[in-house]
Amino acid sequence: MSYPSVTREYQYTRLGSYNNLVLKDTKIENPRAAEVLVKVHAVSLNYRDLMIANKIYPAASEKGFVPCSDMAGEIIALGEDVKDWKIGDRVSANFSTDHVFGDTNSEIVETSLGEQSGGVLTEYGAFPAHSLVHIPEHLSYEEASTLPCAAVTAYNALLAPNNPIKAGDYVLVQGTGGVSIFSLQFAVASGAIVIATSSSDDKLELATKLGAKHVVNYKKTPNWDEEVKRITKGRSVNYIVEVGGNGTLSRSINAIRVGGSIPLLGALSTDEESSVNFIISKVVTKAIVVRGIYIGSVAQFRDMNRLMIANPEVTRPVINRVFSFEQAAQAFAYLESQKHLGKVVINVSA
């Protein structure tokens, strides 16, 4: 299959704002021996992309940096040593391209797309063959582009550890961001009972439609941890997908059962800070497992896709709005506005 000699890609003239993104023409190099060249069809945005743009999150360089980590596309060329892929395969690349299986490490983290290494907001990109996974056939490119960061993180949080969620477990998800929505969907697919929290009744209505059995508006019910105990009749919850960080961790620890698990995924909350002494004492006395999550591996990505194929309706990605490739800055602005109920996607190939 022939392909153009030039790709259009977004680069930062400097970090500090997504308004510093510029569209540039760059020469397409032939894929190396163990690489494949992918025509990118869709890219989805994550909160991390905003943090990098605003210099809250570290990036590899200040200038000439291509953003974003999550894409879905089609293989159009193969390196000479690539045997397991063929032209036309629909694929996504793992968030950290060298995280194939097992635990992560500092070398693997250095291969994180859109941060330490180049990103995917481009028409064509080369990826290591070992970093790719097949896209589930029932998903569009736009839907599949939402998987590498948010979905794999949610899967790793709830289903990859030694004590994965089970049918009948109580799982609490905080908010309705990308990771939280996928956590809700995977928990429902696994037969768990989901409690969702948010400050927006509209977003809680979406959570209910996606299968949450109980919802709590934490603006109306600031002591949401006590409400969770009431809902569970004093049992408390087995898992809490913690995205608030220091502003919510003390309440999560209060709401988790003895021996429960808190996968720690983010630090989005600006509410009251948690006392370190309180956290340490409760983690010990309640035998809580607190585990930091840095996305996941290619092996987990493949396992997650099997879960989605087996449960296509309850795990279908929720997309709120799709922008054209030329509207990338507007897509970032819309994500920043927090008006979205679901993922924000950029259609690259339309």
PDB file of C-alpha atoms in Angstrom, residues 57-240:
ATOM      1  CA  TYR A  57       2.542  17.625  34.114  1.00  0.00           C
ATOM      2  CA  PRO A  58       6.115  17.118  32.857  1.00  0.00           C
ATOM      3  CA  ALA A  59       6.826  16.597  29.172  1.00  0.00           C
ATOM      4  CA  ALA A  60       9.938  15.581  27.284  1.00  0.00           C
ATOM      5  CA  SER A  61      10.479  18.932  25.590  1.00  0.00           C
ATOM      6  CA  GLU A  62       9.102  22.452  25.502  1.00  0.00           C
ATOM      7  CA  LYS A  63       9.036  22.874  21.719  1.00  0.00           C
ATOM      8  CA  GLY A  64       8.154  20.688  18.747  1.00  0.00           C
ATOM      9  CA  PHE A  65       6.276  18.322  21.036  1.00  0.00           C
ATOM     10  CA  VAL A  66       3.420  16.227  19.557  1.00  0.00           C
ATOM     11  CA  PRO A  67       0.630  15.746  22.148  1.00  0.00           C
ATOM     12  CA  CYS A  68      -1.839  12.996  23.089  1.00  0.00           C
ATOM     13  CA  SER A  69      -1.497   9.300  23.893  1.00  0.00           C
ATOM     14  CA  ASP A  70      -4.702   7.646  22.682  1.00  0.00           C
ATOM     15  CA  MET A  71      -5.373   6.750  19.067  1.00  0.00           C
ATOM     16  CA  ALA A  72      -6.972   4.192  16.810  1.00  0.00           C
ATOM     17  CA  GLY A  73      -5.924   3.585  13.243  1.00  0.00           C
ATOM     18  CA  GLU A  74      -5.042   1.248  10.415  1.00  0.00           C
ATOM     19  CA  ILE A  75      -1.712  -0.355   9.540  1.00  0.00           C
ATOM     20  CA  ILE A  76      -0.478   0.800   6.136  1.00  0.00           C
ATOM     21  CA  ALA A  77       3.167  -0.385   6.137  1.00  0.00           C
ATOM     22  CA  LEU A  78       5.298  -2.982   7.930  1.00  0.00           C
ATOM     23  CA  GLY A  79       8.940  -3.040   8.949  1.00  0.00           C
ATOM     24  CA  GLU A  80      10.926  -5.914   7.463  1.00  0.00           C
ATOM     25  CA  ASP A  81      10.991  -7.925  10.728  1.00  0.00           C
ATOM     26  CA  VAL A  82       7.280  -7.602  11.561  1.00  0.00           C
ATOM     27  CA  LYS A  83       5.513 -10.971  11.281  1.00  0.00           C
ATOM     28  CA  ASP A  84       2.395 -10.794  13.472  1.00  0.00           C
ATOM     29  CA  TRP A  85       0.604  -7.910  11.737  1.00  0.00           C
ATOM     30  CA  LYS A  86      -0.689  -7.249   8.247  1.00  0.00           C
ATOM     31  CA  ILE A  87      -1.610  -4.194   6.239  1.00  0.00           C
ATOM     32  CA  GLY A  88      -5.205  -3.184   6.934  1.00  0.00           C
ATOM     33  CA  ASP A  89      -5.283  -4.359  10.561  1.00  0.00           C
ATOM     34  CA  ARG A  90      -7.216  -1.998  12.849  1.00  0.00           C
ATOM     35  CA  VAL A  91      -5.093  -1.204  15.888  1.00  0.00           C
ATOM     36  CA  SER A  92      -4.419   0.938  18.918  1.00  0.00           C
ATOM     37  CA  ALA A  93      -1.041   1.443  20.556  1.00  0.00           C
ATOM     38  CA  ASN A  94      -0.525   0.882  24.259  1.00  0.00           C
ATOM     39  CA  PHE A  95      -0.055   4.020  26.373  1.00  0.00           C
ATOM     40  CA  SER A  96       3.523   3.027  27.294  1.00  0.00           C
ATOM     41  CA  THR A  97       4.741   1.319  24.153  1.00  0.00           C
ATOM     42  CA  ASP A  98       7.280  -0.920  25.933  1.00  0.00           C
ATOM     43  CA  HIS A  99       4.900  -2.064  28.704  1.00  0.00           C
ATOM     44  CA  VAL A 100       4.149  -5.472  27.214  1.00  0.00           C
ATOM     45  CA  PHE A 101       3.344  -7.429  30.398  1.00  0.00           C
ATOM     46  CA  GLY A 102       4.048  -7.477  34.135  1.00  0.00           C
ATOM     47  CA  ASP A 103       4.924  -4.521  36.332  1.00  0.00           C
ATOM     48  CA  THR A 104       6.058  -1.191  34.980  1.00  0.00           C
ATOM     49  CA  ASN A 105       9.466   0.381  35.633  1.00  0.00           C
ATOM     50  CA  SER A 106      11.274   3.642  34.967  1.00  0.00           C
ATOM     51  CA  GLU A 107      12.453   2.534  31.517  1.00  0.00           C
ATOM     52  CA  ILE A 108       8.907   1.611  30.493  1.00  0.00           C
ATOM     53  CA  VAL A 109       7.536   4.927  31.758  1.00  0.00           C
ATOM     54  CA  GLU A 110       9.959   6.705  29.420  1.00  0.00           C
ATOM     55  CA  THR A 111       8.040   5.214  26.474  1.00  0.00           C
ATOM     56  CA  SER A 112       4.733   6.866  27.464  1.00  0.00           C
ATOM     57  CA  LEU A 113       3.130   8.450  24.415  1.00  0.00           C
ATOM     58  CA  GLY A 114       2.392  12.164  24.423  1.00  0.00           C
ATOM     59  CA  GLU A 115       4.731  12.828  27.326  1.00  0.00           C
ATOM     60  CA  GLN A 116       8.208  11.311  27.508  1.00  0.00           C
ATOM     61  CA  SER A 117       7.958  10.199  23.886  1.00  0.00           C
ATOM     62  CA  GLY A 118       6.144  11.671  20.883  1.00  0.00           C
ATOM     63  CA  GLY A 119       2.370  11.756  20.783  1.00  0.00           C
ATOM     64  CA  VAL A 120      -0.340  10.638  18.375  1.00  0.00           C
ATOM     65  CA  LEU A 121      -2.075  13.849  17.232  1.00  0.00           C
ATOM     66  CA  THR A 122      -0.860  13.239  13.695  1.00  0.00           C
ATOM     67  CA  GLU A 123      -2.211  11.782  10.455  1.00  0.00           C
ATOM     68  CA  TYR A 124       0.447   9.035  10.297  1.00  0.00           C
ATOM     69  CA  GLY A 125       2.679   7.566  12.969  1.00  0.00           C
ATOM     70  CA  ALA A 126       5.174   4.732  13.437  1.00  0.00           C
ATOM     71  CA  PHE A 127       4.818   2.442  16.445  1.00  0.00           C
ATOM     72  CA  PRO A 128       6.737  -0.583  17.752  1.00  0.00           C
ATOM     73  CA  ALA A 129       4.906  -3.700  16.599  1.00  0.00           C
ATOM     74  CA  HIS A 130       4.950  -5.090  20.149  1.00  0.00           C
ATOM     75  CA  SER A 131       2.945  -2.093  21.414  1.00  0.00           C
ATOM     76  CA  LEU A 132      -0.153  -2.725  19.297  1.00  0.00           C
ATOM     77  CA  VAL A 133      -3.448  -4.450  20.021  1.00  0.00           C
ATOM     78  CA  HIS A 134      -6.315  -5.306  17.698  1.00  0.00           C
ATOM     79  CA  ILE A 135      -9.371  -3.062  17.989  1.00  0.00           C
ATOM     80  CA  PRO A 136     -12.578  -4.956  18.889  1.00  0.00           C
ATOM     81  CA  GLU A 137     -14.554  -5.398  15.680  1.00  0.00           C
ATOM     82  CA  HIS A 138     -17.755  -3.911  17.092  1.00  0.00           C
ATOM     83  CA  LEU A 139     -16.094  -0.569  17.885  1.00  0.00           C
ATOM     84  CA  SER A 140     -15.575   2.334  15.509  1.00  0.00           C
ATOM     85  CA  TYR A 141     -12.196   4.052  15.268  1.00  0.00           C
ATOM     86  CA  GLU A 142     -13.583   6.921  17.344  1.00  0.00           C
ATOM     87  CA  GLU A 143     -14.779   4.559  20.077  1.00  0.00           C
ATOM     88  CA  ALA A 144     -11.559   2.554  20.058  1.00  0.00           C
ATOM     89  CA  SER A 145      -9.458   5.711  20.398  1.00  0.00           C
ATOM     90  CA  THR A 146     -10.815   6.143  23.933  1.00  0.00           C
ATOM     91  CA  LEU A 147      -9.300   2.887  25.226  1.00  0.00           C
ATOM     92  CA  PRO A 148      -5.500   3.151  25.716  1.00  0.00           C
ATOM     93  CA  CYS A 149      -5.407   5.436  28.766  1.00  0.00           C
ATOM     94  CA  ALA A 150      -8.780   5.629  30.522  1.00  0.00           C
ATOM     95  CA  ALA A 151     -10.104   2.143  29.788  1.00  0.00           C
ATOM     96  CA  VAL A 152      -6.869   0.239  30.414  1.00  0.00           C
ATOM     97  CA  THR A 153      -6.358   2.190  33.647  1.00  0.00           C
ATOM     98  CA  ALA A 154      -9.856   1.227  34.812  1.00  0.00           C
ATOM     99  CA  TYR A 155      -9.262  -2.414  33.896  1.00  0.00           C
ATOM    100  CA  ASN A 156      -5.934  -2.471  35.726  1.00  0.00           C
ATOM    101  CA  ALA A 157      -7.542  -0.869  38.778  1.00  0.00           C
ATOM    102  CA  LEU A 158     -10.397  -3.342  39.126  1.00  0.00           C
ATOM    103  CA  LEU A 159      -9.628  -6.565  37.267  1.00  0.00           C
ATOM    104  CA  ALA A 160      -5.890  -7.057  36.963  1.00  0.00           C
ATOM    105  CA  PRO A 161      -4.714  -7.365  40.597  1.00  0.00           C
ATOM    106  CA  ASN A 162      -4.578 -10.576  42.614  1.00  0.00           C
ATOM    107  CA  ASN A 163      -8.009  -9.827  44.107  1.00  0.00           C
ATOM    108  CA  PRO A 164     -10.168  -8.643  41.169  1.00  0.00           C
ATOM    109  CA  ILE A 165     -13.717  -7.492  41.733  1.00  0.00           C
ATOM    110  CA  LYS A 166     -16.354 -10.213  41.973  1.00  0.00           C
ATOM    111  CA  ALA A 167     -20.072 -10.367  41.355  1.00  0.00           C
ATOM    112  CA  GLY A 168     -21.869  -8.793  44.309  1.00  0.00           C
ATOM    113  CA  ASP A 169     -18.965  -6.582  45.380  1.00  0.00           C
ATOM    114  CA  TYR A 170     -19.689  -2.930  46.054  1.00  0.00           C
ATOM    115  CA  VAL A 171     -17.592  -0.614  43.874  1.00  0.00           C
ATOM    116  CA  LEU A 172     -17.581   3.167  44.281  1.00  0.00           C
ATOM    117  CA  VAL A 173     -16.523   5.391  41.386  1.00  0.00           C
ATOM    118  CA  GLN A 174     -15.792   9.081  41.869  1.00  0.00           C
ATOM    119  CA  GLY A 175     -17.129  11.422  39.225  1.00  0.00           C
ATOM    120  CA  THR A 176     -17.882  10.749  35.576  1.00  0.00           C
ATOM    121  CA  GLY A 177     -14.509  11.283  33.932  1.00  0.00           C
ATOM    122  CA  GLY A 178     -13.104   8.792  31.448  1.00  0.00           C
ATOM    123  CA  VAL A 179     -11.524   6.410  33.976  1.00  0.00           C
ATOM    124  CA  SER A 180     -14.551   6.557  36.266  1.00  0.00           C
ATOM    125  CA  ILE A 181     -17.023   5.779  33.469  1.00  0.00           C
ATOM    126  CA  PHE A 182     -14.996   2.812  32.238  1.00  0.00           C
ATOM    127  CA  SER A 183     -14.626   1.611  35.850  1.00  0.00           C
ATOM    128  CA  LEU A 184     -18.402   1.784  36.221  1.00  0.00           C
ATOM    129  CA  GLN A 185     -18.932  -0.162  33.000  1.00  0.00           C
ATOM    130  CA  PHE A 186     -16.360  -2.876  33.782  1.00  0.00           C
ATOM    131  CA  ALA A 187     -17.746  -3.276  37.294  1.00  0.00           C
ATOM    132  CA  VAL A 188     -21.284  -3.682  35.921  1.00  0.00           C
ATOM    133  CA  ALA A 189     -20.020  -6.207  33.349  1.00  0.00           C
ATOM    134  CA  SER A 190     -18.443  -8.163  36.222  1.00  0.00           C
ATOM    135  CA  GLY A 191     -21.664  -8.244  38.244  1.00  0.00           C
ATOM    136  CA  ALA A 192     -20.612  -5.721  40.883  1.00  0.00           C
ATOM    137  CA  ILE A 193     -22.931  -3.182  42.540  1.00  0.00           C
ATOM    138  CA  VAL A 194     -21.813   0.330  41.614  1.00  0.00           C
ATOM    139  CA  ILE A 195     -22.168   3.517  43.636  1.00  0.00           C
ATOM    140  CA  ALA A 196     -21.309   6.694  41.696  1.00  0.00           C
ATOM    141  CA  THR A 197     -20.582  10.140  43.118  1.00  0.00           C
ATOM    142  CA  SER A 198     -20.638  13.485  41.311  1.00  0.00           C
ATOM    143  CA  SER A 199     -21.472  17.143  41.908  1.00  0.00           C
ATOM    144  CA  SER A 200     -23.855  17.125  38.916  1.00  0.00           C
ATOM    145  CA  ASP A 201     -27.291  15.506  38.845  1.00  0.00           C
ATOM    146  CA  ASP A 202     -27.091  15.355  35.041  1.00  0.00           C
ATOM    147  CA  LYS A 203     -23.876  13.354  35.243  1.00  0.00           C
ATOM    148  CA  LEU A 204     -25.377  11.092  37.885  1.00  0.00           C
ATOM    149  CA  GLU A 205     -28.300  10.472  35.524  1.00  0.00           C
ATOM    150  CA  LEU A 206     -25.777   9.251  32.948  1.00  0.00           C
ATOM    151  CA  ALA A 207     -24.152   7.024  35.581  1.00  0.00           C
ATOM    152  CA  THR A 208     -27.547   5.513  36.350  1.00  0.00           C
ATOM    153  CA  LYS A 209     -28.199   4.828  32.668  1.00  0.00           C
ATOM    154  CA  LEU A 210     -24.835   3.056  32.477  1.00  0.00           C
ATOM    155  CA  GLY A 211     -25.762   0.745  35.348  1.00  0.00           C
ATOM    156  CA  ALA A 212     -24.953   2.447  38.648  1.00  0.00           C
ATOM    157  CA  LYS A 213     -27.392   1.151  41.280  1.00  0.00           C
ATOM    158  CA  HIS A 214     -26.859   4.076  43.659  1.00  0.00           C
ATOM    159  CA  VAL A 215     -25.762   7.689  43.094  1.00  0.00           C
ATOM    160  CA  VAL A 216     -24.671  10.408  45.521  1.00  0.00           C
ATOM    161  CA  ASN A 217     -24.364  14.129  44.783  1.00  0.00           C
ATOM    162  CA  TYR A 218     -21.455  15.119  47.005  1.00  0.00           C
ATOM    163  CA  LYS A 219     -22.369  18.806  46.815  1.00  0.00           C
ATOM    164  CA  LYS A 220     -25.768  18.039  48.321  1.00  0.00           C
ATOM    165  CA  THR A 221     -24.341  15.325  50.577  1.00  0.00           C
ATOM    166  CA  PRO A 222     -20.844  16.470  51.638  1.00  0.00           C
ATOM    167  CA  ASN A 223     -20.500  13.528  54.032  1.00  0.00           C
ATOM    168  CA  TRP A 224     -20.825  11.092  51.140  1.00  0.00           C
ATOM    169  CA  ASP A 225     -18.742   8.499  52.975  1.00  0.00           C
ATOM    170  CA  GLU A 226     -21.438   8.192  55.634  1.00  0.00           C
ATOM    171  CA  GLU A 227     -24.111   7.948  52.931  1.00  0.00           C
ATOM    172  CA  VAL A 228     -22.158   5.084  51.363  1.00  0.00           C
ATOM    173  CA  LYS A 229     -22.202   3.260  54.691  1.00  0.00           C
ATOM    174  CA  ARG A 230     -25.959   3.780  54.867  1.00  0.00           C
ATOM    175  CA  ILE A 231     -26.455   2.466  51.326  1.00  0.00           C
ATOM    176  CA  THR A 232     -24.413  -0.657  52.083  1.00  0.00           C
ATOM    177  CA  LYS A 233     -26.153  -1.153  55.465  1.00  0.00           C
ATOM    178  CA  GLY A 234     -22.901  -0.646  57.295  1.00  0.00           C
ATOM    179  CA  ARG A 235     -20.949  -3.096  55.161  1.00  0.00           C
ATOM    180  CA  SER A 236     -18.996  -0.350  53.344  1.00  0.00           C
ATOM    181  CA  VAL A 237     -17.565  -0.910  49.873  1.00  0.00           C
ATOM    182  CA  ASN A 238     -15.030  -3.394  48.535  1.00  0.00           C
ATOM    183  CA  TYR A 239     -13.380  -1.081  45.996  1.00  0.00           C
ATOM    184  CA  ILE A 240     -13.108   2.677  45.576  1.00  0.00           C
TER     185      ILE A 240
END
